[in-house]
Tab-separated table of C-alpha atoms and ligand atoms in Angstrom:
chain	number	residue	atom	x	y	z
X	21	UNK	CA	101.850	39.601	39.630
X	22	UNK	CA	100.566	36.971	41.301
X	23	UNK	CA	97.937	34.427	39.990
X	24	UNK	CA	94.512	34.971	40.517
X	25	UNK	CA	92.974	32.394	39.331
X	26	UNK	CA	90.904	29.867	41.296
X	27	UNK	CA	91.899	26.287	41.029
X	28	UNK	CA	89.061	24.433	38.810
X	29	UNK	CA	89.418	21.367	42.033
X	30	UNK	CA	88.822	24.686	44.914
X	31	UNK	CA	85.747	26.028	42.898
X	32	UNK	CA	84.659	22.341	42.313
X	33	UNK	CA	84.872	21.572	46.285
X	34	UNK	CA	82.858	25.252	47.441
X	35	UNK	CA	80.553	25.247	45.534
X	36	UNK	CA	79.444	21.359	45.947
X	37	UNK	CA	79.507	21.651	49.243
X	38	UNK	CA	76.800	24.530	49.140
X	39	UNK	CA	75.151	22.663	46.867
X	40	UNK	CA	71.749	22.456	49.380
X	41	UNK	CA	71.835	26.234	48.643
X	42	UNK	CA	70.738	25.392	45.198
X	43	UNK	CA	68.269	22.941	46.066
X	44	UNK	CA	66.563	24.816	48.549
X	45	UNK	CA	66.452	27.709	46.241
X	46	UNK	CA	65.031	25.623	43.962
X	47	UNK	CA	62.454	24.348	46.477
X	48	UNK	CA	61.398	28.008	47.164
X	49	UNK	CA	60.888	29.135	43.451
X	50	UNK	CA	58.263	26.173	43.380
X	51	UNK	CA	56.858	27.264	46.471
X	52	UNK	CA	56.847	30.768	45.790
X	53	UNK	CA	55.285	30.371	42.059
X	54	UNK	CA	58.093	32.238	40.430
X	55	UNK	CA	58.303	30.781	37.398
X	56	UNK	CA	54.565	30.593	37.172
X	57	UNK	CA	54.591	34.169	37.932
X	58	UNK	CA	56.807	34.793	34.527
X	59	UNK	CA	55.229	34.360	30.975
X	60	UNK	CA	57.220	34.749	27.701
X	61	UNK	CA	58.465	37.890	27.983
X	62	UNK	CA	60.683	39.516	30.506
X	63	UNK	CA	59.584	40.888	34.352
X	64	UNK	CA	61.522	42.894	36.413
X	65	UNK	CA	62.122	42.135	39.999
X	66	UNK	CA	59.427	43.805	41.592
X	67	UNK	CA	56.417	42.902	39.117
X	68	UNK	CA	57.488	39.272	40.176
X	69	UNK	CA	57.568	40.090	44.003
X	70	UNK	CA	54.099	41.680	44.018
X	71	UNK	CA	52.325	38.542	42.177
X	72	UNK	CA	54.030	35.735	43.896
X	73	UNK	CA	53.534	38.388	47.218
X	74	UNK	CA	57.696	38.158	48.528
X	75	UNK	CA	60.554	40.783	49.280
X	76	UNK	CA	61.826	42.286	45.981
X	77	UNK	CA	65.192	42.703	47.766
X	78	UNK	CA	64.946	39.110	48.943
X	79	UNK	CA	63.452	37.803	45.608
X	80	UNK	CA	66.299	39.379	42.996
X	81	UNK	CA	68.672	37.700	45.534
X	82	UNK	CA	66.567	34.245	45.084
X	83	UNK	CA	66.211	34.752	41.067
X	84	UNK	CA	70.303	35.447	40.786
X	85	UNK	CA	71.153	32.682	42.625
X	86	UNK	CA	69.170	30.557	40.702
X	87	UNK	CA	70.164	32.415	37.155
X	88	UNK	CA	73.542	30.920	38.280
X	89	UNK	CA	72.502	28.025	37.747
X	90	UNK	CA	70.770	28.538	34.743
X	91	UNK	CA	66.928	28.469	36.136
X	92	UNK	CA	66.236	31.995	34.867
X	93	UNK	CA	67.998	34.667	33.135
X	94	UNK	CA	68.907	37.690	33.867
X	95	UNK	CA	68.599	40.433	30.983
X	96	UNK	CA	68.646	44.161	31.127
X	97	UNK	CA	67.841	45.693	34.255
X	98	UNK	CA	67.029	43.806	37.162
X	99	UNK	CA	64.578	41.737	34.824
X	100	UNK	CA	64.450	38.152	34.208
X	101	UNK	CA	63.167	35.879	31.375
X	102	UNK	CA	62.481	32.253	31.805
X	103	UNK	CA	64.889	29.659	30.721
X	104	UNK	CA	64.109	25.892	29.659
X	105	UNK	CA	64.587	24.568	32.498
X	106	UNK	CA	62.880	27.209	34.371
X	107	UNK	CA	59.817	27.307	32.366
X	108	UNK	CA	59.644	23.450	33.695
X	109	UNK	CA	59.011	24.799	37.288
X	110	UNK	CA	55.339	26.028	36.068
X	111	UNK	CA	52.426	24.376	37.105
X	112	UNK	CA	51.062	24.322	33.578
X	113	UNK	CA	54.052	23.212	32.007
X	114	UNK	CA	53.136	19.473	29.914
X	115	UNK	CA	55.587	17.207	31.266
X	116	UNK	CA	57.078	19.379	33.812
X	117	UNK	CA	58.866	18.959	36.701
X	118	UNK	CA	57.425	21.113	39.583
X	119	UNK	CA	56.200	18.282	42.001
X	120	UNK	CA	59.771	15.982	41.161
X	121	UNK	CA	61.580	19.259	42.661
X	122	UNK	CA	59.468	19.574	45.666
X	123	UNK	CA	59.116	16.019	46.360
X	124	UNK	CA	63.540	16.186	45.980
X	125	UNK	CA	63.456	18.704	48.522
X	126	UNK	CA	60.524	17.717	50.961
X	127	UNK	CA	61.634	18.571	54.911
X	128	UNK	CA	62.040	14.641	55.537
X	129	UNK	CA	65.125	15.130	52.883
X	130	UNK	CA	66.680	17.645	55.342
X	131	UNK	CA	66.119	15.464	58.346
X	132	UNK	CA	67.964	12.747	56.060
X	133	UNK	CA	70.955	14.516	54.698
X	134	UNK	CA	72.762	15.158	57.690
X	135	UNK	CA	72.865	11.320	58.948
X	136	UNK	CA	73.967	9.753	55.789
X	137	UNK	CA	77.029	8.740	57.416
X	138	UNK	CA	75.464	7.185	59.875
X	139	UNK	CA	73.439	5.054	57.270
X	140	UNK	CA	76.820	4.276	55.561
X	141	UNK	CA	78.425	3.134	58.544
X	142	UNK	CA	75.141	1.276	59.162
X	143	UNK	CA	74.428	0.118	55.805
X	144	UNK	CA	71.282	0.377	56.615
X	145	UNK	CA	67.964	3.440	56.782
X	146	UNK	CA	68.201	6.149	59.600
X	147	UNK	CA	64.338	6.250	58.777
X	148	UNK	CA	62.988	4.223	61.627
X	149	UNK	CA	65.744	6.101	64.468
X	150	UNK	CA	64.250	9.535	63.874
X	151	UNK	CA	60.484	8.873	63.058
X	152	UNK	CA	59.699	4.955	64.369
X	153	UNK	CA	58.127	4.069	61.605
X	154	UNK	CA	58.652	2.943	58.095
X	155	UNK	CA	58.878	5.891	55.100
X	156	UNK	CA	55.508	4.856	53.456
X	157	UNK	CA	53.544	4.424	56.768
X	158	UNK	CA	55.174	8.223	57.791
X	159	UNK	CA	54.361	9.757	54.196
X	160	UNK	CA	50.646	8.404	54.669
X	161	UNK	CA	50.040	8.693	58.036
X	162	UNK	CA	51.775	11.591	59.360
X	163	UNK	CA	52.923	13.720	56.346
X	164	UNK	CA	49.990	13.797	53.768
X	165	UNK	CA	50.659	17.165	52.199
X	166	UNK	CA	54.365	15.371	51.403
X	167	UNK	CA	52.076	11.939	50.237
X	168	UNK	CA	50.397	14.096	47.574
X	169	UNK	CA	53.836	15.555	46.891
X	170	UNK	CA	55.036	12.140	46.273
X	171	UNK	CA	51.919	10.904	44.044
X	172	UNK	CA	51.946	13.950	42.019
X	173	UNK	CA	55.493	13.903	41.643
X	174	UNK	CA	55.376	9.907	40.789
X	175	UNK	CA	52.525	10.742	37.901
X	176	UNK	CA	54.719	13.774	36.397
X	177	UNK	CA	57.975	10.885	35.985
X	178	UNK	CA	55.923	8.498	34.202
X	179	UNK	CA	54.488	11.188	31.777
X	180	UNK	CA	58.084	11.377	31.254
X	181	UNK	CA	58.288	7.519	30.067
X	182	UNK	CA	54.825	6.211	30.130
X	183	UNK	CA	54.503	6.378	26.351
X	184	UNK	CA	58.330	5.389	25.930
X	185	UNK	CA	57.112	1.761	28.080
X	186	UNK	CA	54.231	1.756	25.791
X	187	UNK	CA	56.098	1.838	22.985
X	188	UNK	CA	58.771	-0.491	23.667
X	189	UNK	CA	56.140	-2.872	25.811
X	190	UNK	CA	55.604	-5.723	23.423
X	191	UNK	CA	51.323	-6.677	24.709
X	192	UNK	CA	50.715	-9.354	21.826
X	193	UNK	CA	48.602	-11.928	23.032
X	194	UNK	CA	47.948	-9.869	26.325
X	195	UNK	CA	44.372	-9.704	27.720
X	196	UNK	CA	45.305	-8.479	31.426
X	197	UNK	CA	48.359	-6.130	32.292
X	198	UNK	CA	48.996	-5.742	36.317
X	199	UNK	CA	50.863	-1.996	37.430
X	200	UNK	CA	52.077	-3.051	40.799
X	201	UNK	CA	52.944	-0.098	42.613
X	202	UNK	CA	51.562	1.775	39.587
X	203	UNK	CA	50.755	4.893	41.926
X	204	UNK	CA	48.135	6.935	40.602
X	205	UNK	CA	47.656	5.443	36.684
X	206	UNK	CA	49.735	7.087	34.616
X	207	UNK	CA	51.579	4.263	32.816
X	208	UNK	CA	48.552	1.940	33.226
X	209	UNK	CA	46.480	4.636	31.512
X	210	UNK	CA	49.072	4.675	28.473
X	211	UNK	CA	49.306	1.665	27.743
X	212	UNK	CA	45.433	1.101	27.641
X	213	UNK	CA	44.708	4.173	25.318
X	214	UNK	CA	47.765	2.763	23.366
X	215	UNK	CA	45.600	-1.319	23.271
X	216	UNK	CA	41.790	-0.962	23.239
X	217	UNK	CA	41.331	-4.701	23.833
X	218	UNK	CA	43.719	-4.635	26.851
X	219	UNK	CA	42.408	-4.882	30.618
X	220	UNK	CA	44.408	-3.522	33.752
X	221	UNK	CA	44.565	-3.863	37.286
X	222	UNK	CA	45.956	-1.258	39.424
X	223	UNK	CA	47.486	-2.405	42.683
X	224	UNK	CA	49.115	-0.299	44.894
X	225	UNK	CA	48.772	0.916	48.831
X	226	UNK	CA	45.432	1.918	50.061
X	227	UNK	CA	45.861	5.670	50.434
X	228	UNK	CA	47.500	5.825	47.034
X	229	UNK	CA	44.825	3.199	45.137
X	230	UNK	CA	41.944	5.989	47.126
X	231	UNK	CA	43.805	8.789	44.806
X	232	UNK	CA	44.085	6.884	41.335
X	233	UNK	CA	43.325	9.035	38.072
X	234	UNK	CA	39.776	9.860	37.774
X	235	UNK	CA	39.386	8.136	34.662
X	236	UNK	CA	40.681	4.938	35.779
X	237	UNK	CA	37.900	4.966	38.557
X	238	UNK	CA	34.287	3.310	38.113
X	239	UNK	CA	32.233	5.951	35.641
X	240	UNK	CA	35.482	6.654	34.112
X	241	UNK	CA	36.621	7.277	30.613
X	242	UNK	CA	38.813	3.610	31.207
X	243	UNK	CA	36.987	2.618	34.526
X	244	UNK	CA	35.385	-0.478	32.834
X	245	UNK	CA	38.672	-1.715	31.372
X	246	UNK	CA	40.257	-1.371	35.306
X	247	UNK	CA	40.312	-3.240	38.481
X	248	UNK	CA	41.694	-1.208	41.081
X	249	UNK	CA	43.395	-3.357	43.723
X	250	UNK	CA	44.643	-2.106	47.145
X	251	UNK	CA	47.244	-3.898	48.997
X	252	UNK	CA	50.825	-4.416	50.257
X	253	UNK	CA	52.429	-5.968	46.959
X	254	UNK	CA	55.347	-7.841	49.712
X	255	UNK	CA	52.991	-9.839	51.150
X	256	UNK	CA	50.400	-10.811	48.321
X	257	UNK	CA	49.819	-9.454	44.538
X	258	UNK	CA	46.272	-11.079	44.289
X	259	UNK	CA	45.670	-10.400	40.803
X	260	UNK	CA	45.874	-13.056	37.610
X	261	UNK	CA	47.524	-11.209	34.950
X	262	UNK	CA	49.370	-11.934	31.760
X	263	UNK	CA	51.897	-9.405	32.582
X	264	UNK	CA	52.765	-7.951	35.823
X	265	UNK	CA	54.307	-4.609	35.680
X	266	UNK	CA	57.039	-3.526	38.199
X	267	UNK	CA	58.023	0.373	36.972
X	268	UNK	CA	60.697	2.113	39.770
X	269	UNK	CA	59.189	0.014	42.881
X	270	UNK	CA	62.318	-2.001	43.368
X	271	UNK	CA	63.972	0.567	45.153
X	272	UNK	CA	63.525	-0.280	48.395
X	273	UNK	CA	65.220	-3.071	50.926
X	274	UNK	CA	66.408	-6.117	48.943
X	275	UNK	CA	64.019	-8.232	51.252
X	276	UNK	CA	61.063	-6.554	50.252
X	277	UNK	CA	62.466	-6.690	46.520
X	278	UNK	CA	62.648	-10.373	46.523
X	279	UNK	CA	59.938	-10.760	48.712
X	280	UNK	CA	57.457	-8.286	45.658
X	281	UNK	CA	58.963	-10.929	43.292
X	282	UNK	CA	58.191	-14.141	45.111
X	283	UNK	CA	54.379	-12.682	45.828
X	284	UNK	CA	53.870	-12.111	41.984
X	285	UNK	CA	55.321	-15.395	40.917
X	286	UNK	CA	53.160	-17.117	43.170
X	287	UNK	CA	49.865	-15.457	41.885
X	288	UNK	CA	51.088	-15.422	38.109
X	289	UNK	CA	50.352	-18.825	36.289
X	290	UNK	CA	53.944	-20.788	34.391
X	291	UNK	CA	54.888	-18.521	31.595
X	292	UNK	CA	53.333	-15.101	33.065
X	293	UNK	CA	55.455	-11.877	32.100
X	294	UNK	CA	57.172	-10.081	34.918
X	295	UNK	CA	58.586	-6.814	33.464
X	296	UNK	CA	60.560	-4.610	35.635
X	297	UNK	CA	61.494	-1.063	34.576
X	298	UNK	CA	64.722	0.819	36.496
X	299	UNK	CA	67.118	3.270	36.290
X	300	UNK	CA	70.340	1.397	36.595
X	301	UNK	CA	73.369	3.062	38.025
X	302	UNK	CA	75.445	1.160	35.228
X	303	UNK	CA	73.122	2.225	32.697
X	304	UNK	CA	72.206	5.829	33.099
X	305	UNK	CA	73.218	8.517	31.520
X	306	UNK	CA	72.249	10.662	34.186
X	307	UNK	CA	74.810	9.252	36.735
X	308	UNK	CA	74.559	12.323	39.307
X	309	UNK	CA	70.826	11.895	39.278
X	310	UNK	CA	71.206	8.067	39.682
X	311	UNK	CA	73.464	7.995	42.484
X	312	UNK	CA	72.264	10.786	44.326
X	313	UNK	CA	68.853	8.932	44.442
X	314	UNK	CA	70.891	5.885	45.214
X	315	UNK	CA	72.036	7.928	48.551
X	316	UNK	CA	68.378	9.482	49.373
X	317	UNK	CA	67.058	5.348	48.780
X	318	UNK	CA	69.507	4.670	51.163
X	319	UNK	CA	68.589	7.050	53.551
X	320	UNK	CA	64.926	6.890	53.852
X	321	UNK	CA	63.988	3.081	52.865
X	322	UNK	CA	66.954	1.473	53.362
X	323	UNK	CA	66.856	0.954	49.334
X	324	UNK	CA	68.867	1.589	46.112
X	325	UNK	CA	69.119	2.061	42.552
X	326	UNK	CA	70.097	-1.257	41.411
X	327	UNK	CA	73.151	-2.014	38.856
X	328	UNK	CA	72.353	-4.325	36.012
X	329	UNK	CA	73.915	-7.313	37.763
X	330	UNK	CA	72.398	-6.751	41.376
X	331	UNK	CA	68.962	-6.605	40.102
X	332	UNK	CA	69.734	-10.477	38.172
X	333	UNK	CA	70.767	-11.889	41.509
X	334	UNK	CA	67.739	-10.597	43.180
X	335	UNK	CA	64.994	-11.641	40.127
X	336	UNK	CA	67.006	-15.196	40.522
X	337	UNK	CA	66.639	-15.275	44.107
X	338	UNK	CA	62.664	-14.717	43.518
X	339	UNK	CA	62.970	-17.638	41.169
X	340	UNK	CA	61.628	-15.567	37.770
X	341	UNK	CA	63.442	-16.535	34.635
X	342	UNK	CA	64.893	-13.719	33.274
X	343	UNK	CA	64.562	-13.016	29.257
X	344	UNK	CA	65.884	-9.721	27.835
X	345	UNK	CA	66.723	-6.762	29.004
X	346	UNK	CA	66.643	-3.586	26.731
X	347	UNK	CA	66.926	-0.322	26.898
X	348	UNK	CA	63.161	1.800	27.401
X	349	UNK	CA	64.684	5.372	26.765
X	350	UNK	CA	68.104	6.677	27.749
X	351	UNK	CA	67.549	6.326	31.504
X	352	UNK	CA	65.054	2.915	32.345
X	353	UNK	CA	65.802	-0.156	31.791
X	354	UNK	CA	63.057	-3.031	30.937
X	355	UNK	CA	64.116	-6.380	32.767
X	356	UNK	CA	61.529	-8.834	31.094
X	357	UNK	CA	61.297	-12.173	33.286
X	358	UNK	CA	58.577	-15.127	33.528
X	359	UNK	CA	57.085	-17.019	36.296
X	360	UNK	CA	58.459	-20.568	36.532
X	361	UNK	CA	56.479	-23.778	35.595
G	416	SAM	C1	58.478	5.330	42.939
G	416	SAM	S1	56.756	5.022	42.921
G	416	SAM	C2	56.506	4.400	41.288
G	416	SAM	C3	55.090	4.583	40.794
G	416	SAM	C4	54.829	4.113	39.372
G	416	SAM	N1	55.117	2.696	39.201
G	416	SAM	C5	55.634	4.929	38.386
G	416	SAM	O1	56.644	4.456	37.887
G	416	SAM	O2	55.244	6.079	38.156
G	416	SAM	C6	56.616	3.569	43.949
G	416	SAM	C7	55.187	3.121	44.125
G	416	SAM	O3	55.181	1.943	44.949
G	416	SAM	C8	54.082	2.064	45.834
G	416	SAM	N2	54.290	1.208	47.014
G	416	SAM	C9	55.146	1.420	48.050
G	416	SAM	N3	55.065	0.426	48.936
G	416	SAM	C10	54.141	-0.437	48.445
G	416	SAM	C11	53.626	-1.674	48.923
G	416	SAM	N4	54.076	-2.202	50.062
G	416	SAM	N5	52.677	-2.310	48.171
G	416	SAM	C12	52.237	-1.755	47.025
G	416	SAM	N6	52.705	-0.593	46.512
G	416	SAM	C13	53.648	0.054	47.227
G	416	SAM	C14	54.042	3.528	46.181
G	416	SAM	O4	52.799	3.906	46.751
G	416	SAM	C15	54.299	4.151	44.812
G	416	SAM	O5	53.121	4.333	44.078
């Protein structure tokens, strides 16, 4: 008889290449509400179709897809049961992941995919060839629903790490902490429920400062301990902190990196901090995540995921001195520099 087993390298090859399959059936389980749809116990096919209003043929086709994957289980049936890493799909979930998955999968991604090699060959963003325009200046101008994608998805990360950077963040002696790029609050607001004598500025672009957490907003619970600061942090950072905080902004062009750098050393007095969280590709765990984010960094700012080395040369280049870097939680690193005398 012959052999009919697959080889592990064919199955390997297929099923990566359909791999946007999964992601886009991902993408439509968020949409859809499926897993929001689904409490505790079990629901079969067409209980789930008639709340989140979709074909039950169409749906059980969606749910086993993704139950090959692990998002969902099937049990006994044609019913399903949530999984953990379903159950992180729900709207309600603490710490969840909804808005990361959208934003992953937002229609600029599918634009993007297709001319990577292009922007290998180039070495360079395909961005500007299909829209004319920088990312940001798209996402805020003409793609706002994908904007709030972006900030929600930003603010659901850091609840991932914002009280791992707390923890680690060493503020003795601090009176003024700067976010830069600190998108909506989230770490900001950590680390000043974490310090009651601590101040903090917010800086970030105008559309995003406009959104920032309620209750880092004048009448807020925090609003008297914040200065919120709009602005493009590559041209000036016009804030005097003690310690300027730089958590996954580095990720785009290495002009603009340097450039981010250079503006905050020339606003921060001799001996400011300059701390500067990453995921490094050298120092993930999560290496598919990394690089893939490396590629879509690539793709739509012309940026990157930096390795422990790349990010030194640039910090030198700025002229910060660099001090330690450690280890935040098992994916960001904390790069902890000061401004030059
Ligand atoms: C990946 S998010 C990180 C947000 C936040 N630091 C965190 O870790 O959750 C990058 C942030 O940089 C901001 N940003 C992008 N371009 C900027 C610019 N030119 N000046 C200031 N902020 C900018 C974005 O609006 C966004 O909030």
């Amino acid at each position: 008889m012959s052999d009919m087993t697959v080889p592990p390298a064919v199955r390997q090859l297929r099923e990566l290449a359909l791999s946007a399959a999964c992601a886009a059936a991902l993408r439509a389980a968020a949409r859809l509400g499926v897993a929001d749809a689904l409490d505790d116990d079990p629901a079969s096919v067409d209980e789930i179709a008639r709340t989140v209003k979709a074909d039950a043929g169409a749906l059980r086709r969606l749910l086993r897809a993704l139950a090959s994957n692990g998002i969902f289980t099937e049990v006994t049936g044609d019913r399903f049961a949530h999984t953990d890493a379903s159950r992180l799909l729900r709207e309600d979930t603490p710490r969840g992941l909804r808005y990361t998955t959208l934003w992953a999968t937002e229609p600029w991604t599918w634009e993007l995919w297709p001319r990577l090699d292009e922007a290998v060959r180039a070495g360079r963003s395909v961005f500007g060839d299909l829209h004319d325009k920088g990312f940001f200046e798209y996402l805020h101008e003409d793609a706002p629903e994908s904007a709030a994608v972006f900030d929600r998805a930003m603010t659901q990360a850091s609840a991932l790490s914002a009280q791992a950077l707390a923890g680690v963040l060493d503020l003795r002696g601090m009176a003024v902490v700067a976010d830069v790029g600190g998108g909506q609050g989230g770490v900001l607001r950590a680390l000043l429920e974490r310090t009651p004598a601590l101040r903090g500025v917010l800086f970030d672009l105008p559309e995003v400062i406009a959104d920032a957490d309620p209750c880092l907003r004048p009448g807020g619970s925090l609003g008297d301990r914040v200065q919120l600061v709009a602005g493009d942090c590559r041209r000036e950072v016009p804030v005097e902190a003690d310690l300027y905080l730089l958590k996954n902004v580095l990720e785009w062009d290495d002009v603009s990196t340097v450039a981010t750098l250079r503006a905050i050393a020339s606003s921060g007095r001799p001996g400011a901090r300059v701390v500067i969280v990453e995921n490094l590709i050298d120092g993930s765990p999560e290496l598919r995540f990394t690089t893939a984010m490396d590629l879509l960094l690539l793709l739509n700012v012309g940026g990157r995921k930096h390795t422990r080395a790349g990010l030194e040369d640039l910090i030198g280049q700025a002229g910060l001195i660099l001090g330690r870097v450690e280890p935040v939680n098992s994916y960001l690193h904390m790069f902890t520099c000061v401004v030059s005398a």
